[in-house]
Coordinates of C-alpha atoms in Angstrom, one line a residue:
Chain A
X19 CA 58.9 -52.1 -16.8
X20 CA 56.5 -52.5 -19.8
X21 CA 58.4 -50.8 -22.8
X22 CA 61.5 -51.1 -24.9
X23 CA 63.9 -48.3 -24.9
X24 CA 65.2 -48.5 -28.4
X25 CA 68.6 -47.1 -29.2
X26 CA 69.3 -46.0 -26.1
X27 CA 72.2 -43.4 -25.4
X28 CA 74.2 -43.4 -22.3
X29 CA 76.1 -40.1 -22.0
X30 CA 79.2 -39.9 -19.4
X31 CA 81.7 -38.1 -18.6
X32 CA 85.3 -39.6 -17.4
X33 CA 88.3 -37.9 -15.6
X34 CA 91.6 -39.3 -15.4
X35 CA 93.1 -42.6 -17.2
X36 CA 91.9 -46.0 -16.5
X37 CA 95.6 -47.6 -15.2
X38 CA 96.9 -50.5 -17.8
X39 CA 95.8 -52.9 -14.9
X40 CA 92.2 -51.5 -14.9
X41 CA 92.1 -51.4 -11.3
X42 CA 91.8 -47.9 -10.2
X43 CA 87.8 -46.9 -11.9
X44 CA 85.7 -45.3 -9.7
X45 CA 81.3 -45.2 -10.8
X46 CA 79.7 -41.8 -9.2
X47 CA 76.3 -42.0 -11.0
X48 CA 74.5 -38.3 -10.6
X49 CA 71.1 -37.2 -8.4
X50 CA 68.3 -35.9 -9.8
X51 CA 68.3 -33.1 -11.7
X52 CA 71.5 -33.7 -12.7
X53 CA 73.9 -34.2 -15.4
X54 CA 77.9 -36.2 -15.2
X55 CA 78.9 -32.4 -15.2
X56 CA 76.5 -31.8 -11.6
X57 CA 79.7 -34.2 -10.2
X58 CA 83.0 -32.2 -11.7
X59 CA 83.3 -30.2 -8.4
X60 CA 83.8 -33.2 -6.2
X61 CA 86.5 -34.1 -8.6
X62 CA 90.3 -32.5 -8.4
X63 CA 94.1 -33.1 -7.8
X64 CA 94.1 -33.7 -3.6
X65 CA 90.7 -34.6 -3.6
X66 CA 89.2 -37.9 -2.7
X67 CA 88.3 -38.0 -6.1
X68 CA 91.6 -37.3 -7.5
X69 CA 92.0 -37.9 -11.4
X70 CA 96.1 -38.4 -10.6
X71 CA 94.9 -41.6 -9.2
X72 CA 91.6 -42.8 -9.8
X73 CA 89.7 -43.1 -13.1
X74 CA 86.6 -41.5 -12.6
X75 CA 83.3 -42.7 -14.7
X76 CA 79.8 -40.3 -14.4
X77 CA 77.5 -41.9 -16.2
X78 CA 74.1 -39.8 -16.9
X79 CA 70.9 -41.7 -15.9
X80 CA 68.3 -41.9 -18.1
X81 CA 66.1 -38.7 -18.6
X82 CA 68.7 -36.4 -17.7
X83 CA 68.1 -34.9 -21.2
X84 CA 72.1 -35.8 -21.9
X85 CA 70.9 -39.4 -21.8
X86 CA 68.1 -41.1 -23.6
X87 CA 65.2 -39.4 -22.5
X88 CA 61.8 -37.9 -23.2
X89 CA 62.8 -34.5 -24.6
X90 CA 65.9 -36.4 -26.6
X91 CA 63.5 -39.0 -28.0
X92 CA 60.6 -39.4 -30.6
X93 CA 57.3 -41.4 -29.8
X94 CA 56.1 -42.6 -26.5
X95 CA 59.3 -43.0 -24.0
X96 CA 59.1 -45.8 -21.5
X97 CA 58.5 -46.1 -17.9
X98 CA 62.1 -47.3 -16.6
X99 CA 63.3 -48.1 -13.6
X100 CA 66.6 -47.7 -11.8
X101 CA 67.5 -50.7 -13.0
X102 CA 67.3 -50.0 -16.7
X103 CA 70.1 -47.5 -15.5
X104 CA 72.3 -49.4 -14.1
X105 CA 72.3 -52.0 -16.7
X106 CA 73.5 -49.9 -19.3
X107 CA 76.1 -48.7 -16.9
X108 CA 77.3 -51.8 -16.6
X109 CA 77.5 -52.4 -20.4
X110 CA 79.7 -49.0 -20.5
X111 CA 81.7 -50.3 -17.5
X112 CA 82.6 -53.8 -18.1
X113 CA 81.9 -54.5 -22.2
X114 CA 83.1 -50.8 -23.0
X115 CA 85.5 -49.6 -20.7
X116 CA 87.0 -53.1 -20.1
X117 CA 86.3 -52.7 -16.5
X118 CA 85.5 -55.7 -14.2
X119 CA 86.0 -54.7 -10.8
X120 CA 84.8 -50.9 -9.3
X121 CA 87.2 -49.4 -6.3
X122 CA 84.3 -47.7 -5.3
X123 CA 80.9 -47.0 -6.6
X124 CA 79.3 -43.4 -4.9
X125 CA 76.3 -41.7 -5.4
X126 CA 74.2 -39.1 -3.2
X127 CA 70.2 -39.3 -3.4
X128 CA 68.9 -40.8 -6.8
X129 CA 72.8 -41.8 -7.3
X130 CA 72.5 -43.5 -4.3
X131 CA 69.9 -45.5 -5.5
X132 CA 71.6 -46.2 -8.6
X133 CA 74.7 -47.4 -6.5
X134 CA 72.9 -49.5 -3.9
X135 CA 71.3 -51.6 -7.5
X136 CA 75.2 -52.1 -8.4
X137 CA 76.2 -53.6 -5.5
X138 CA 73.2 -55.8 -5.1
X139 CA 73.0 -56.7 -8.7
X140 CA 76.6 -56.6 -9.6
X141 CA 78.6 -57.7 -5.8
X142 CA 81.4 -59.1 -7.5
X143 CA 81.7 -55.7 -9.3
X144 CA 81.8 -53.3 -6.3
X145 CA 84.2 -53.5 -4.1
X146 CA 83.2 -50.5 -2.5
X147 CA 79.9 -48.9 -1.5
X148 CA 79.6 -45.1 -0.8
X149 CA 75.5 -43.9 -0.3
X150 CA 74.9 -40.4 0.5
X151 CA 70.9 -39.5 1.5
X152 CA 69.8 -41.5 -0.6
X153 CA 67.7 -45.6 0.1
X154 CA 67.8 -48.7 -1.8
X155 CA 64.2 -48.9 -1.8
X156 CA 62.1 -45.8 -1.8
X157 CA 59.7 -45.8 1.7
X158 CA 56.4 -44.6 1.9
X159 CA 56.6 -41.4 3.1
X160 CA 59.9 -40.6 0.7
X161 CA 57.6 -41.9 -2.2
X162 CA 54.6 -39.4 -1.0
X163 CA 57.2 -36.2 -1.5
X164 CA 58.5 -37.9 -4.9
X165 CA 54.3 -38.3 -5.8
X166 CA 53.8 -34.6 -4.6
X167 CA 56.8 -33.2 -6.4
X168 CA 56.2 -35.1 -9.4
X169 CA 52.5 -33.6 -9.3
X170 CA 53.9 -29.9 -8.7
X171 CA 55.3 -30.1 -12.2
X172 CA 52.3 -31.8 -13.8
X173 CA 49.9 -29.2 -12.5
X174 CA 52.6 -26.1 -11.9
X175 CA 55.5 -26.8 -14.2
X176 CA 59.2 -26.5 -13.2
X177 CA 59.0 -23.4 -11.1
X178 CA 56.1 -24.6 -9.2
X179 CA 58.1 -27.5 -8.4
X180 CA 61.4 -25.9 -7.8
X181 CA 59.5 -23.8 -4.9
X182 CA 58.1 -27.5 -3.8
X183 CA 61.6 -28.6 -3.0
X184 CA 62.5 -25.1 -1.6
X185 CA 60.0 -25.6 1.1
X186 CA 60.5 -29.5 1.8
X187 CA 64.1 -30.2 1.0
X188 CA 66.4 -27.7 3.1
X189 CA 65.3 -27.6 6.7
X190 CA 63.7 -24.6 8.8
X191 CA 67.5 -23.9 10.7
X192 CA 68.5 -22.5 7.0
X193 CA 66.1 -19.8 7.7
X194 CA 65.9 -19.3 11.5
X195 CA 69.6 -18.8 11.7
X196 CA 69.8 -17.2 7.9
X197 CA 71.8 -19.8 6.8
X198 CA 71.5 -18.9 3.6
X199 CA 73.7 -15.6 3.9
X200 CA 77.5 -17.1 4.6
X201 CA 76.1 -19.8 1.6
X202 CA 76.4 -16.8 -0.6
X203 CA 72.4 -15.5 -1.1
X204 CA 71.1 -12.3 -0.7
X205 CA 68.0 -13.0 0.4
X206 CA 65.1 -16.2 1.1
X207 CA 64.0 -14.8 -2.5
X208 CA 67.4 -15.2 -3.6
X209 CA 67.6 -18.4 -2.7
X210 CA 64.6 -20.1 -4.0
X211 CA 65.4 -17.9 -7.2
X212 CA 69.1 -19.2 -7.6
X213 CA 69.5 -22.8 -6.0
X214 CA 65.9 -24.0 -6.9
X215 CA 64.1 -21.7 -9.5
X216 CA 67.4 -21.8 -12.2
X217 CA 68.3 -25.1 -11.4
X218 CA 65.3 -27.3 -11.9
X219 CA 64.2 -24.2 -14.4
X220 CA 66.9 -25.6 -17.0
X221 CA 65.2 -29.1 -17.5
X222 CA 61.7 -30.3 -19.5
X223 CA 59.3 -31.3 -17.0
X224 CA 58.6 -34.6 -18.8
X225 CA 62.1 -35.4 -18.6
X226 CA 62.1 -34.7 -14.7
X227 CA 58.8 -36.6 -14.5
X228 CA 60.7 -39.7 -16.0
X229 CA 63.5 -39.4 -13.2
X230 CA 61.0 -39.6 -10.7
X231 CA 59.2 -42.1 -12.1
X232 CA 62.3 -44.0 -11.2
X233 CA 63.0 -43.0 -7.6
X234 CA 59.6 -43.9 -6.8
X235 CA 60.4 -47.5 -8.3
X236 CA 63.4 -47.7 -6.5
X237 CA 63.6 -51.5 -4.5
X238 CA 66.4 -53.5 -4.4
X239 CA 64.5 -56.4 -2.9
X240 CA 63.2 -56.7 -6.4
X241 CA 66.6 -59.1 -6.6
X242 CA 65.8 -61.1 -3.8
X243 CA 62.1 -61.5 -4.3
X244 CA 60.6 -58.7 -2.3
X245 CA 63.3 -59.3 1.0
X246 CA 65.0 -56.2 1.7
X247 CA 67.3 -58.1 4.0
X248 CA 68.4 -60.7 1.7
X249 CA 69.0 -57.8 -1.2
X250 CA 70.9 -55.7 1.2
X251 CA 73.0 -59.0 2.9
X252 CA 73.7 -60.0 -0.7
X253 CA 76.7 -56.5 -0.9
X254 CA 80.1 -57.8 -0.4
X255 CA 81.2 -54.2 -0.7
X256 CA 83.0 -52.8 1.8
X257 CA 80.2 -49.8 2.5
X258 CA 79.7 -46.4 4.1
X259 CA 76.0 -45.4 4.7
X260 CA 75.8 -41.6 5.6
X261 CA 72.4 -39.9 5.9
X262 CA 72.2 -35.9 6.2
X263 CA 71.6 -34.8 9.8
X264 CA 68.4 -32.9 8.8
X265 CA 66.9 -33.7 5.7
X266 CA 63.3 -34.5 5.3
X267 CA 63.4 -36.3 2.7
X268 CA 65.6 -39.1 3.9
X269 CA 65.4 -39.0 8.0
X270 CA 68.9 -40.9 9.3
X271 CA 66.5 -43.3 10.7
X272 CA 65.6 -44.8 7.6
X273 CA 69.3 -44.4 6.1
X274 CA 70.6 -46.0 9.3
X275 CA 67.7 -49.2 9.1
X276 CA 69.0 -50.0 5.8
X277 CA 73.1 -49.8 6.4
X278 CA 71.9 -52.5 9.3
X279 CA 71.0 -54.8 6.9
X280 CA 74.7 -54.4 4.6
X281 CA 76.7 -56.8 5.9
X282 CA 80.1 -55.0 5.9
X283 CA 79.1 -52.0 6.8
X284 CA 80.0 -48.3 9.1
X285 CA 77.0 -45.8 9.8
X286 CA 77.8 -41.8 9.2
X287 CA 76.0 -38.6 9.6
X288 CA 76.7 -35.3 8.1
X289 CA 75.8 -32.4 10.1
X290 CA 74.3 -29.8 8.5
X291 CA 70.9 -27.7 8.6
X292 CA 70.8 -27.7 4.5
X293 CA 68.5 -30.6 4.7
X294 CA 68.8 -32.8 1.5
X295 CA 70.7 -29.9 0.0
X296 CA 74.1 -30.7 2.2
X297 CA 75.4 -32.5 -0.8
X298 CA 78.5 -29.7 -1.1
X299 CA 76.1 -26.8 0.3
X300 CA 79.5 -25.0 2.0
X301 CA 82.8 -26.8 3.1
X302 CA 81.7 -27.6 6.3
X303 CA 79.6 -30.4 4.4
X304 CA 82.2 -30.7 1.9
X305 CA 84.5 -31.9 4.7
X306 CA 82.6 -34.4 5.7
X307 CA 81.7 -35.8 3.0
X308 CA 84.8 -35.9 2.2
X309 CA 86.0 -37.7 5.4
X310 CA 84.2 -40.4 4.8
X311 CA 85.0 -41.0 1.5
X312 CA 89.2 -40.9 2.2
X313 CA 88.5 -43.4 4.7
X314 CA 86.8 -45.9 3.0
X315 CA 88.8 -45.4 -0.2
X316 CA 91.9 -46.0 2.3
X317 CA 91.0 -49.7 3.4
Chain B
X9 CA 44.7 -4.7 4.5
X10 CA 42.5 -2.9 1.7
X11 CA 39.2 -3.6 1.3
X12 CA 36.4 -3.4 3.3
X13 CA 34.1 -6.5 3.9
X14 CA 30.7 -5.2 4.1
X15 CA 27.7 -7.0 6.8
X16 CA 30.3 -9.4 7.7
X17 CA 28.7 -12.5 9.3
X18 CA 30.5 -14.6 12.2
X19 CA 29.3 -17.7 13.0
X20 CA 29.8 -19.6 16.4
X21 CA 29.1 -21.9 18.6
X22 CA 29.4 -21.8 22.2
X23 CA 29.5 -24.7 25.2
X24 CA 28.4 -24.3 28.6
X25 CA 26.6 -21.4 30.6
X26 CA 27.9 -17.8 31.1
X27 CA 28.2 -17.1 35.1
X28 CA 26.2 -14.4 36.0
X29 CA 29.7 -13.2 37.4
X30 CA 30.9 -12.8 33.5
X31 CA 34.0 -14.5 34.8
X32 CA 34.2 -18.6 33.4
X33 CA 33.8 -17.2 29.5
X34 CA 36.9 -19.3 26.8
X35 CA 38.0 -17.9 23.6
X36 CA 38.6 -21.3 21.3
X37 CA 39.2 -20.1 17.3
X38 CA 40.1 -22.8 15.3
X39 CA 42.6 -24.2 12.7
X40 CA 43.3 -24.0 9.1
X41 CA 40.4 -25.8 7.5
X42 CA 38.6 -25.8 10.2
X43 CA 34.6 -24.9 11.6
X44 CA 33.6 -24.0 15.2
X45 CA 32.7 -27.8 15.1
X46 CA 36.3 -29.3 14.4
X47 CA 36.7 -28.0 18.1
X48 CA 33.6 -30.0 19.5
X49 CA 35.7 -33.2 20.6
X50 CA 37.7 -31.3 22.9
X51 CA 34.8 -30.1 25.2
X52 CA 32.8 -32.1 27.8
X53 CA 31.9 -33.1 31.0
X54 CA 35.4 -34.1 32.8
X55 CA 37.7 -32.4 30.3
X56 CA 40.0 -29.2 31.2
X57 CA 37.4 -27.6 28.8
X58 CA 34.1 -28.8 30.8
X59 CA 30.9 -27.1 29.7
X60 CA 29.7 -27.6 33.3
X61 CA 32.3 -25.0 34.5
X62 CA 33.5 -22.7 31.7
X63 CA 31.5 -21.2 28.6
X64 CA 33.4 -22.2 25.9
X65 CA 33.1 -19.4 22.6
X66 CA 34.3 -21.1 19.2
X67 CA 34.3 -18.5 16.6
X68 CA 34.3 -19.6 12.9
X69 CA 37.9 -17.9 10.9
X70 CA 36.5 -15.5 8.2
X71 CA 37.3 -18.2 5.1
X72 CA 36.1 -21.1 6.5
X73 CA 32.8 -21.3 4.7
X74 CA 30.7 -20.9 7.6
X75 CA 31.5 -17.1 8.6
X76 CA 31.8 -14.9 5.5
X77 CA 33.9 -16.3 3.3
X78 CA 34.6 -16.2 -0.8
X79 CA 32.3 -19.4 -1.2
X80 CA 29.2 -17.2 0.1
X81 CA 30.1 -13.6 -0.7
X82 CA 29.1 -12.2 -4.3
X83 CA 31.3 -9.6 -5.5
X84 CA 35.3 -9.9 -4.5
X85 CA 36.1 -11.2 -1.6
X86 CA 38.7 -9.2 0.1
X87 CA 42.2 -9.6 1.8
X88 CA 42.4 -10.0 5.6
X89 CA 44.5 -10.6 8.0
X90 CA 44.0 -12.5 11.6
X91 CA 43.5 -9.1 13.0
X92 CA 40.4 -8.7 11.0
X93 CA 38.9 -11.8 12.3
X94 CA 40.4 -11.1 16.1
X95 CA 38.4 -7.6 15.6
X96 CA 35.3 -9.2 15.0
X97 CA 35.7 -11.8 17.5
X98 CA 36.3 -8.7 20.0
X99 CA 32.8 -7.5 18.6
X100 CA 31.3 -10.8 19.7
X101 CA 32.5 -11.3 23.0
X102 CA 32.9 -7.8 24.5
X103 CA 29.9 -6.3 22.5
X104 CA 27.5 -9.0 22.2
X105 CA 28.1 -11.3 24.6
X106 CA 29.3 -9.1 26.9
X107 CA 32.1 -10.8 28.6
X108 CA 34.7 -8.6 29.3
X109 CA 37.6 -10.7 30.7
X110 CA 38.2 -14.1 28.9
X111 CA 39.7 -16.5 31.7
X112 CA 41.6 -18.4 28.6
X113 CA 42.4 -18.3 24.9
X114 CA 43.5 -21.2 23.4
X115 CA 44.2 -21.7 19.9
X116 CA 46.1 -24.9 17.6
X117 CA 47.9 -23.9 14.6
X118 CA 45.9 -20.7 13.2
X119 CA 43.6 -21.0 16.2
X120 CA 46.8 -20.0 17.7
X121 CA 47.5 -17.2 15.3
X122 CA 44.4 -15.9 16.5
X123 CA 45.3 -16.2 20.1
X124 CA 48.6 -14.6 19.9
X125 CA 46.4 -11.7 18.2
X126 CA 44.0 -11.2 21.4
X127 CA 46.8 -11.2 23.9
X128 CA 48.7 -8.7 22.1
X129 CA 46.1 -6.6 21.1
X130 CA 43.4 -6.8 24.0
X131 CA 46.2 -7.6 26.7
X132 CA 43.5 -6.9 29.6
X133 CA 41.0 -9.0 28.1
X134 CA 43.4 -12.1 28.7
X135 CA 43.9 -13.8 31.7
X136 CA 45.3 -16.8 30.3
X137 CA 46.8 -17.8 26.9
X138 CA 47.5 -21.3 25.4
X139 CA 49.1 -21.5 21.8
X140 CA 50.0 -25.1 20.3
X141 CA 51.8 -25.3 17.1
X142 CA 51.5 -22.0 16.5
X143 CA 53.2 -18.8 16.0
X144 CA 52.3 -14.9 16.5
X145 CA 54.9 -14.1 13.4
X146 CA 55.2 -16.4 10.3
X147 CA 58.8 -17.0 9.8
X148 CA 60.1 -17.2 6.2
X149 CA 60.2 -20.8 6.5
X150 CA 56.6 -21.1 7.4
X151 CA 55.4 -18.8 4.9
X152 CA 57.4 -21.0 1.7
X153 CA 55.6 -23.6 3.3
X154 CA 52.2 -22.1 3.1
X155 CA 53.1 -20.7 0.1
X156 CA 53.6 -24.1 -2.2
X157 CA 50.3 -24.6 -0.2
X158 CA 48.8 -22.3 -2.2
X159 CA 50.0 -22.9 -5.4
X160 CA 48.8 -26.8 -5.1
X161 CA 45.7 -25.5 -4.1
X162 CA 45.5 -23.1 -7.6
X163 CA 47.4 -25.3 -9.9
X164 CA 45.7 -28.7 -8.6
X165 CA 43.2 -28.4 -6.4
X166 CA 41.7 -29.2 -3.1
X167 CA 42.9 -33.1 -3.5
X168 CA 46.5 -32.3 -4.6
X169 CA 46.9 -29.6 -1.8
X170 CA 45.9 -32.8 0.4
X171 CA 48.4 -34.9 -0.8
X172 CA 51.0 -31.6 -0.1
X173 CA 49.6 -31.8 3.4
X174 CA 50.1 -35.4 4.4
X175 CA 53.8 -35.8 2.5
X176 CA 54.5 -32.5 4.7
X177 CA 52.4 -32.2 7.7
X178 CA 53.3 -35.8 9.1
X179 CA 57.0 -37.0 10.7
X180 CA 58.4 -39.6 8.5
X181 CA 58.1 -42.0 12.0
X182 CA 54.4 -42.3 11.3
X183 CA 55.2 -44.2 8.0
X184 CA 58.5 -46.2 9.6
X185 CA 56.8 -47.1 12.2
X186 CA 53.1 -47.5 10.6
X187 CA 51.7 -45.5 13.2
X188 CA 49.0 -45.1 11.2
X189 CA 47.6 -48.9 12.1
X190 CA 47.1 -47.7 16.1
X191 CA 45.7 -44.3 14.8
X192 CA 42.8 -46.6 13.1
X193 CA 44.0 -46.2 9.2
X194 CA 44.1 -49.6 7.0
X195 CA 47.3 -48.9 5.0
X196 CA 48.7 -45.5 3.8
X197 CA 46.6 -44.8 0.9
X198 CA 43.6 -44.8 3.9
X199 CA 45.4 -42.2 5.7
X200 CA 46.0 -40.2 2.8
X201 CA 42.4 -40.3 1.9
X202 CA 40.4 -40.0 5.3
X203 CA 42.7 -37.6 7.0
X204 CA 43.4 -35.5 4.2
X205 CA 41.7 -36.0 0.9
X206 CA 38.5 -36.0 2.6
X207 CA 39.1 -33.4 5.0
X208 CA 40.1 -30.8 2.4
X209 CA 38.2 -32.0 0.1
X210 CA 34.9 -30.6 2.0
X211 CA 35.9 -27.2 1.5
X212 CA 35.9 -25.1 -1.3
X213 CA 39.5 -23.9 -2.9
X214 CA 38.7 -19.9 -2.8
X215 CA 38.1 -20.2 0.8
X216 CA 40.8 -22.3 1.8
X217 CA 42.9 -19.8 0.0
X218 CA 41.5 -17.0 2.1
X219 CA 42.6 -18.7 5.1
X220 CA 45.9 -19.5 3.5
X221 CA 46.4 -15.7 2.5
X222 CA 45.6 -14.6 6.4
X223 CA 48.3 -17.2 7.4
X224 CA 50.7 -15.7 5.7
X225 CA 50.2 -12.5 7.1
X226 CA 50.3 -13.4 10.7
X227 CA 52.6 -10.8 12.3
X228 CA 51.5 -9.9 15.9
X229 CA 54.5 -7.8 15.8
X230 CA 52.3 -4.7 13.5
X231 CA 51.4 -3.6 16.9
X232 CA 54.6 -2.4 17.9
X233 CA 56.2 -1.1 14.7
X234 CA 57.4 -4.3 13.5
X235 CA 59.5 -5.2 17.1
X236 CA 57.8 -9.1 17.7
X237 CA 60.3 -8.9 21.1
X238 CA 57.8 -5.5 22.4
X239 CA 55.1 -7.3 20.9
X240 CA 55.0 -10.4 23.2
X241 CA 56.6 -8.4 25.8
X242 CA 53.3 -6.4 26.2
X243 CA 51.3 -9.8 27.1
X244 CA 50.1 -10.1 30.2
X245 CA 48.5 -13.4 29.9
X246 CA 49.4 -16.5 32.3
X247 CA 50.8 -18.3 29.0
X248 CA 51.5 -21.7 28.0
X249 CA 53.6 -22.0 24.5
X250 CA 53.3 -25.8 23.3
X251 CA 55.4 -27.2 20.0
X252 CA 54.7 -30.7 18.7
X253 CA 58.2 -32.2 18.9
X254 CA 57.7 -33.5 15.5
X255 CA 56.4 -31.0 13.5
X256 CA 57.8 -29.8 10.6
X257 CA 55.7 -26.3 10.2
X258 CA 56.3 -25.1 13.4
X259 CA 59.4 -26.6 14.5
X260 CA 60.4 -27.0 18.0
X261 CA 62.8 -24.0 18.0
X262 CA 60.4 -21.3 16.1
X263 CA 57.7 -22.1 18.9
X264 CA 60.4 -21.9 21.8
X265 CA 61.8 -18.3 20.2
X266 CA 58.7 -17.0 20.5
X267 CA 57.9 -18.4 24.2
X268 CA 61.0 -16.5 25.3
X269 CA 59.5 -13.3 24.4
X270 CA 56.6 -14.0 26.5
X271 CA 56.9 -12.6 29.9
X272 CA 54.9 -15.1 32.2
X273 CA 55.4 -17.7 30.0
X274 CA 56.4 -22.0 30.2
X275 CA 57.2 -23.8 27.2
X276 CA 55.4 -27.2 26.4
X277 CA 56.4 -30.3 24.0
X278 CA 53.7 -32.5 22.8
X279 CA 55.5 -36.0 22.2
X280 CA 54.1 -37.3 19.4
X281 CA 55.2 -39.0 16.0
X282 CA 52.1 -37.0 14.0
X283 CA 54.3 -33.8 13.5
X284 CA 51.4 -31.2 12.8
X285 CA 48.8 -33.7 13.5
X286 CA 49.2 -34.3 16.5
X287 CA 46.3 -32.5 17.6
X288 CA 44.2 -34.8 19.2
X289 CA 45.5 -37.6 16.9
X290 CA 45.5 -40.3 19.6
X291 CA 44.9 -40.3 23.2
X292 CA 48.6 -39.7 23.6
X293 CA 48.6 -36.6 22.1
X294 CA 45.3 -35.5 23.7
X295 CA 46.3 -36.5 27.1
X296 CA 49.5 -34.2 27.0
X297 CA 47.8 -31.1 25.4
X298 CA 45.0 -31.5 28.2
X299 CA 47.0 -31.5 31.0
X300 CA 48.9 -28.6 29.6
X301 CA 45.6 -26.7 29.6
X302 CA 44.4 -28.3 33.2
X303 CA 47.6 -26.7 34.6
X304 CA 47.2 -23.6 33.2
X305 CA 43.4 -23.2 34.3
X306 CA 44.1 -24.1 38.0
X307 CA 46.2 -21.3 38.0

């Protein structure tokens, strides 16, 4: 996009050691509203994600507030896309790191984004795909929430826009079936308070405003002139696409018309009435996720 | 709820003749950001609602501009409830029209707040009840919804509460799918504008907000100390309870919950990718919703 991010800072995060033959790295980029430290629960001994084995690399997008971003930087800070990201990941990954090949690249919502652009960008780089709720380019109606939630916090600020995603992003089981109480809340209150109010409370709204300035830009196809297919048919990664049985925000229909399009490819779906908030809502969606991961990481 | 609105003002329209008999007289109250004339293209000759057999009463909501509302009341306006404006509506048809048995109620979305509210609260008044997309208590879920409503409303106005309606109040399907092309919308940014921008935009944010507030509050269930189960048990209406399948306000299973409670009751689904639009979008839609209603009038 128009603008020149000067100095830019890329912060991450690493667990493990990178093994003398540099093949055991694995690239788990964060969601919105995140920070490399949003990821440290899915990482442990026994896990998928276990530091014993793999090197694991969280880099922070830009305007995480960690990263290069508006409330980090002086003057006017530029409109960047997804791929700005991933570019300076793959300066950290291959010129700094010394890393040329990825076991796996993983990312859920706005990480999946950023891991779709590596393996269409970067194929010979990937040599696995995991995308969790999340599209390699942004659809209409997922841009009209982003345009809606971006102008929440333009006109209402971060609370305003905290109670946005509290009404769009879980679904309406959570509170039919009070959901919410074996997930550890008191109350409905205390869950907008504590899972949406504090968490999108601890960022600057301009630096949230740049993240979804991104998501909205989100589109692969910008490597294959404007063909979705040929972007998507370009990923030699072996690839899971998993979509969250009940999240708004990115319907399994639109996860599943995508992963048609990657040629080597499995479909999953997570059960769960969290909505876009599944991502490690209880263990049941732990498990899952977790499933998936220890069988693609297995091939 | 406190406060007393003083030489309240109802406006109305009616359709059709009342039978000397008193016995072909329809209670029709309208939507969310709605008139008596929103209802207008549901009634003629040939229709399940045919002016040539029944007398069709559409009262105007208390908020909508038309009846007394903020936008032309001096002094503060104050809170209401949907029992406020059933009360009135009670005035009009018992006391001043004089119709003391209504052979239906039907009501969409508020309309059917209002409906619920008769058939609780004037069971022997009701012959017949038809609620789409409605319910007779706001869930938790419902009200977050409304609520954000609200604050896009304050925060932004009437054309950002628009944009909050059509990234919420559609199914995802319609954009997959560009459903929009059949509904008679050039491209997305037409349907955002015609359907939404310039619907809302006609009213005025106070009074919207009046309606929004009454929403809210819809609890049918104050008429039995809080028990919605004795609530709906007491109606003895021949009812139809309709859900839109895609409709993210009133989900399938909220409209179904309160169906069972409903003692001569059938539960409807209106097939459609238009989520809360539904209502009357295409002729799909309006062909299901009518013969709902021609079913339940030829009993």
């Amino acid at each position: 996009m128009g603008g020149l991010l000067t100095d830019a800072r890329l912060a991450y995060r690493t667990h493990g050691s990178l093994a003398e033959t540099r093949d055991n790295a694995i690239l788990f980029p964060h969601m919105y509203s995140g920070t490399p430290a949003s990821l440290d629960g899915w990482i442990g001994p026994g896990r998928p994600l276990d530091p014993e084995r793999w090197f694991v690399i969280c880099p922070g997008q830009f305007g995480n507030g960690v990263s290069s971003s508006p409330s980090n930087s002086s003057g006017e800070f530029p409109a960047l896309t997804i791929g700005d990201d991933v570019a300076a990941q793959h300066r950290l990954v291959v010129g700094h790191l010394g890393v040329e090949k990825l076991e796996l690249v993983v990312g859920f919502s706005m990480g999946a984004q950023q891991a779709y652009e590596w393996a269409v960008r970067f194929p010979e780089a990937v040599r696995r795909l995991a995308v969790f709720a999340g599209l390699a380019r942004t659809t209409p109606a997922n841009d009209l929430l982003v345009a809606v939630s971006a102008e929440a916090l333009q006109t209402g600020g971060t609370l305003q826009h905290a109670r946005f995603w509290a009404a769009t992003g879980l679904s309406a089981e959570v509170f039919r079936k009070e959901e919410w109480r074996s997930a550890g809340f008191r109350s409905v209150d205390d869950l907008v308070t504590r899972l949406f109010e504090d968490d999108y409370g601890r960022f600057e709204a301009a630096d949230l405003l740049c993240q979804l300035a991104k998501w909205r830009r989100a589109d692969v196809s910008r490597h294959a002139a404007g063909d979705l297919g040929a972007a998507l048919g370009s990923v030699s990664a072996r690839t899971v696409v998993a979509a969250f049985s009940h999240d708004a925000w990115f319907p399994v229909a639109d996860c599943a018309a995508e992963q048609r399009l990657v040629p080597n490819s499995e479909f999953g779906i997570v059960e769960s009435p969290w909505g876009h908030y599944a991502w490690g809502m209880t263990r049941a969606e732990t498990a899952q996720i977790e499933s998936l991961l220890r069988d693609l990481l297995a091939t």
